[in-house]
Amino acid sequence: MMDRPANGQEAAKNFALRRRDFSILVAQSEVFNCEVLSQLLKEQGYNVVGRAVEMDDTLQQIRVKRPNCVILESEMSGRRGFDIVHEMQQSNQQTKFILYTSKPDHRMVATAMQMGFFGFLYASDGLDELYRCFQTVSNGGCYYSSGFMDLLKNYGVEMIDENTRDELRRLTDREREVLKLVANGHTSDEIADRLSISYRTAVNHKAHIAKKLDLSSCRQLPRYGIAVKNYL
């Protein structure tokens, strides 16, 4: 569980977020941690609309209460939790998910970063990191805590900047798929075969991707794709 900040009043003054207008669901696997985190957030003025320790309850509360944000613990969620995130995105529900992990797993982290989470927190983070995360997420940004950044560095993963993240948002799902195949060294013929599309369609996809990314030519796609492969 996250540690209480040394000066809660000072931390509270540093965040301009209209906390009562930002509804939060706390989903943690341990009842005690769930209760304590919920209480700490309430003490700071946040609008905690529910707490859950099981996935079925989490999903039900999301559907009924429609919170702005869910703090989803990776140890509780696993693959099924990611399915819930995907389901909410497909149904166009505006709930944003923040991933909290205390037992890092490389595959889990890689999957989460491709799933559309808006915040990433690690167990070593203090509550001040959580408050910064809420402020960033409520404004439409994506937040990586210092603890999570250190975790990524340990995995040898480099972060992309916000401009690159905006560029990738311009791509469709199919274009992301094509770019990932390009990054893995596949030719246009191989991409066409793998995706069951024509060679000309594969070439057109690459041209559209290069244009959306403001690249001078398709020849720059492999290098670009390799640099952002973990985010596709």
C-alpha positions as CSV (number, residue, x, y, z in Angstrom):
1,M,0.0,0.0,0.0
2,M,1.2,3.5,-0.7
3,D,2.7,5.5,2.1
4,R,1.1,8.6,3.6
5,P,2.9,11.8,2.4
6,A,5.0,13.7,5.1
7,N,2.8,16.8,4.8
8,G,-0.7,16.0,3.7
9,Q,-2.0,19.6,3.9
10,E,0.9,20.9,1.8
11,A,0.4,18.2,-0.8
12,A,-3.3,19.0,-0.9
13,K,-2.6,22.7,-1.7
14,N,-0.4,21.7,-4.6
15,F,-3.2,20.1,-6.6
16,A,-5.8,22.3,-8.2
17,L,-8.0,19.4,-9.3
18,R,-11.7,19.9,-8.5
19,R,-11.7,16.6,-6.6
20,R,-15.4,16.4,-5.8
21,D,-16.2,16.4,-9.5
22,F,-13.8,13.5,-10.2
23,S,-15.4,10.2,-9.2
24,I,-13.1,7.3,-8.3
25,L,-13.6,3.6,-7.8
26,V,-10.9,1.8,-5.8
27,A,-10.3,-1.8,-6.9
28,Q,-7.7,-3.6,-4.7
29,S,-7.3,-7.3,-3.9
30,E,-6.7,-6.8,-0.2
31,V,-9.7,-5.6,1.9
32,F,-7.5,-3.7,4.3
33,N,-5.5,-1.9,1.6
34,C,-8.8,-1.1,-0.3
35,E,-10.4,0.4,2.8
36,V,-7.3,2.4,3.9
37,L,-6.7,3.9,0.4
38,S,-10.3,4.8,0.0
39,Q,-10.3,6.5,3.4
40,L,-7.1,8.4,2.6
41,L,-8.6,9.7,-0.6
42,K,-11.8,10.8,1.1
43,E,-9.8,12.7,3.7
44,Q,-8.1,14.6,0.8
45,G,-11.5,15.5,-0.6
46,Y,-11.7,13.0,-3.5
47,N,-15.1,11.6,-4.5
48,V,-14.7,7.9,-3.8
49,V,-17.9,6.4,-5.2
50,G,-17.1,2.7,-4.4
51,R,-14.5,0.1,-3.5
52,A,-14.1,-3.5,-4.7
53,V,-11.9,-6.5,-4.0
54,E,-13.2,-8.8,-6.7
55,M,-13.5,-8.5,-10.4
56,D,-17.2,-9.3,-10.7
57,D,-18.0,-6.5,-8.2
58,T,-15.6,-4.1,-10.0
59,L,-17.3,-4.6,-13.3
60,Q,-20.7,-4.3,-11.8
61,Q,-19.9,-1.0,-10.0
62,I,-18.3,0.4,-13.2
63,R,-21.5,-0.3,-15.1
64,V,-23.8,1.1,-12.5
65,K,-21.8,4.0,-11.0
66,R,-19.8,5.0,-14.2
67,P,-16.8,6.5,-12.3
68,N,-14.5,8.9,-14.0
69,C,-11.5,6.8,-12.9
70,V,-10.7,3.3,-11.6
71,I,-7.6,2.4,-9.7
72,L,-7.1,-1.2,-10.8
73,E,-4.5,-3.4,-9.0
74,S,-2.7,-5.6,-11.4
75,E,-2.5,-8.5,-8.9
76,M,-6.3,-8.4,-8.7
77,S,-6.9,-7.8,-12.4
78,G,-4.6,-10.0,-14.4
79,R,-5.8,-10.9,-17.9
80,R,-9.4,-10.7,-17.0
81,G,-9.0,-7.1,-15.7
82,F,-7.4,-6.1,-19.0
83,D,-10.5,-7.6,-20.7
84,I,-12.7,-5.3,-18.6
85,V,-10.6,-2.3,-19.7
86,H,-11.0,-3.3,-23.4
87,E,-14.8,-3.9,-22.9
88,M,-15.3,-0.5,-21.4
89,Q,-13.3,1.1,-24.3
90,Q,-15.4,-0.8,-26.9
91,S,-18.6,0.4,-25.3
92,N,-17.3,4.0,-25.4
93,Q,-17.6,4.4,-21.6
94,Q,-15.5,7.3,-20.5
95,T,-14.1,5.6,-17.4
96,K,-10.3,6.0,-17.3
97,F,-8.1,3.3,-15.7
98,I,-5.0,3.7,-13.5
99,L,-2.9,0.6,-13.1
100,Y,-1.3,0.0,-9.7
101,T,1.2,-2.8,-9.2
102,S,3.2,-4.2,-6.3
103,K,4.5,-7.3,-8.0
104,P,5.9,-6.3,-11.4
105,D,5.8,-8.7,-14.3
106,H,7.3,-7.7,-17.6
107,R,4.5,-9.3,-19.7
108,M,1.8,-7.7,-17.6
109,V,3.5,-4.2,-17.9
110,A,3.9,-4.6,-21.6
111,T,0.3,-5.6,-22.1
112,A,-1.0,-2.8,-19.8
113,M,0.9,-0.2,-21.8
114,Q,-0.9,-1.3,-25.0
115,M,-4.3,-1.4,-23.3
116,G,-5.0,2.3,-23.0
117,F,-4.4,2.8,-19.3
118,F,-4.1,6.5,-18.4
119,G,-2.0,6.1,-15.3
120,F,0.7,3.8,-14.0
121,L,1.7,3.5,-10.4
122,Y,4.1,1.3,-8.5
123,A,4.0,0.2,-4.8
124,S,7.0,2.3,-3.9
125,D,5.1,5.5,-4.8
126,G,3.8,7.8,-2.2
127,L,0.3,9.3,-2.2
128,D,1.6,12.5,-3.6
129,E,2.3,10.6,-6.8
130,L,-1.3,9.3,-6.8
131,Y,-2.6,12.9,-6.5
132,R,-0.5,14.0,-9.4
133,C,-1.7,11.1,-11.4
134,F,-5.4,12.1,-10.8
135,Q,-4.7,15.6,-11.8
136,T,-3.0,14.6,-15.0
137,V,-5.6,11.9,-15.9
138,S,-8.5,14.3,-15.2
139,N,-7.0,16.7,-17.7
140,G,-6.8,14.0,-20.4
141,G,-3.1,13.2,-20.0
142,C,-1.2,10.0,-19.2
143,Y,0.8,9.7,-16.0
144,Y,3.8,7.5,-15.3
145,S,5.0,7.7,-11.6
146,S,8.7,7.8,-10.7
147,G,8.5,4.3,-9.3
148,F,6.9,3.0,-12.5
149,M,9.5,4.8,-14.6
150,D,12.3,3.1,-12.6
151,L,10.6,-0.2,-13.2
152,L,10.5,0.4,-16.9
153,K,14.2,1.3,-16.9
154,N,15.0,-1.9,-15.2
155,Y,13.2,-3.7,-18.0
156,G,15.2,-1.8,-20.6
157,V,12.1,0.1,-21.8
158,E,12.5,3.7,-22.9
159,M,9.6,6.1,-22.6
160,I,8.3,8.0,-25.6
161,D,7.5,11.7,-25.3
162,E,4.0,13.1,-25.5
163,N,4.5,14.3,-29.2
164,T,5.2,10.8,-30.3
165,R,2.3,9.5,-28.3
166,D,0.0,12.0,-30.1
167,E,1.4,10.8,-33.4
168,L,0.5,7.2,-32.6
169,R,-3.0,8.2,-31.7
170,R,-3.5,9.3,-35.3
171,L,-3.2,5.7,-36.5
172,T,-6.0,3.2,-36.9
173,D,-5.8,-0.2,-35.3
174,R,-4.9,-1.8,-38.7
175,E,-2.2,0.8,-39.3
176,R,-0.7,0.1,-35.8
177,E,-0.8,-3.6,-36.8
178,V,1.0,-2.9,-40.1
179,L,3.6,-0.6,-38.3
180,K,4.3,-3.4,-35.8
181,L,4.9,-5.9,-38.6
182,V,7.2,-3.4,-40.3
183,A,9.1,-3.0,-37.0
184,N,9.5,-6.8,-36.9
185,G,11.2,-6.8,-40.3
186,H,8.3,-8.0,-42.5
187,T,8.1,-6.9,-46.1
188,S,5.0,-5.6,-47.8
189,D,4.4,-9.1,-49.4
190,E,4.7,-10.7,-45.9
191,I,2.4,-8.1,-44.4
192,A,-0.2,-8.7,-47.1
193,D,0.0,-12.4,-46.5
194,R,-0.3,-12.2,-42.7
195,L,-3.2,-9.8,-42.8
196,S,-5.0,-11.4,-45.7
197,I,-4.9,-8.2,-47.8
198,S,-3.5,-7.4,-51.2
199,Y,0.0,-6.2,-51.7
200,R,-1.3,-2.9,-53.0
201,T,-3.3,-2.4,-49.8
202,A,-0.3,-3.1,-47.7
203,V,1.7,-0.6,-49.6
204,N,-1.0,2.0,-49.2
205,H,-1.2,1.4,-45.5
206,K,2.5,2.1,-45.2
207,A,2.2,5.3,-47.2
208,H,-0.7,6.5,-45.1
209,I,1.2,5.7,-41.9
210,A,4.3,7.6,-43.1
211,K,2.1,10.6,-43.9
212,K,0.3,10.6,-40.6
213,L,3.6,10.4,-38.7
214,D,5.1,13.2,-40.8
215,L,7.8,11.0,-42.1
216,S,9.5,11.9,-45.4
217,S,9.2,8.4,-46.9
218,C,8.2,4.8,-46.1
219,R,11.9,4.0,-45.7
220,Q,11.8,5.6,-42.3
221,L,9.0,3.3,-41.0
222,P,11.3,0.5,-39.8
223,R,13.4,2.7,-37.6
224,Y,10.3,4.6,-36.3
225,G,8.5,1.3,-35.7
226,I,11.3,-0.2,-33.7
227,A,11.5,2.8,-31.5
228,V,7.8,2.7,-30.6
229,K,7.2,-1.1,-30.8
230,N,6.3,-1.4,-27.1
231,Y,3.5,1.1,-27.6
232,L,1.8,-0.3,-30.6
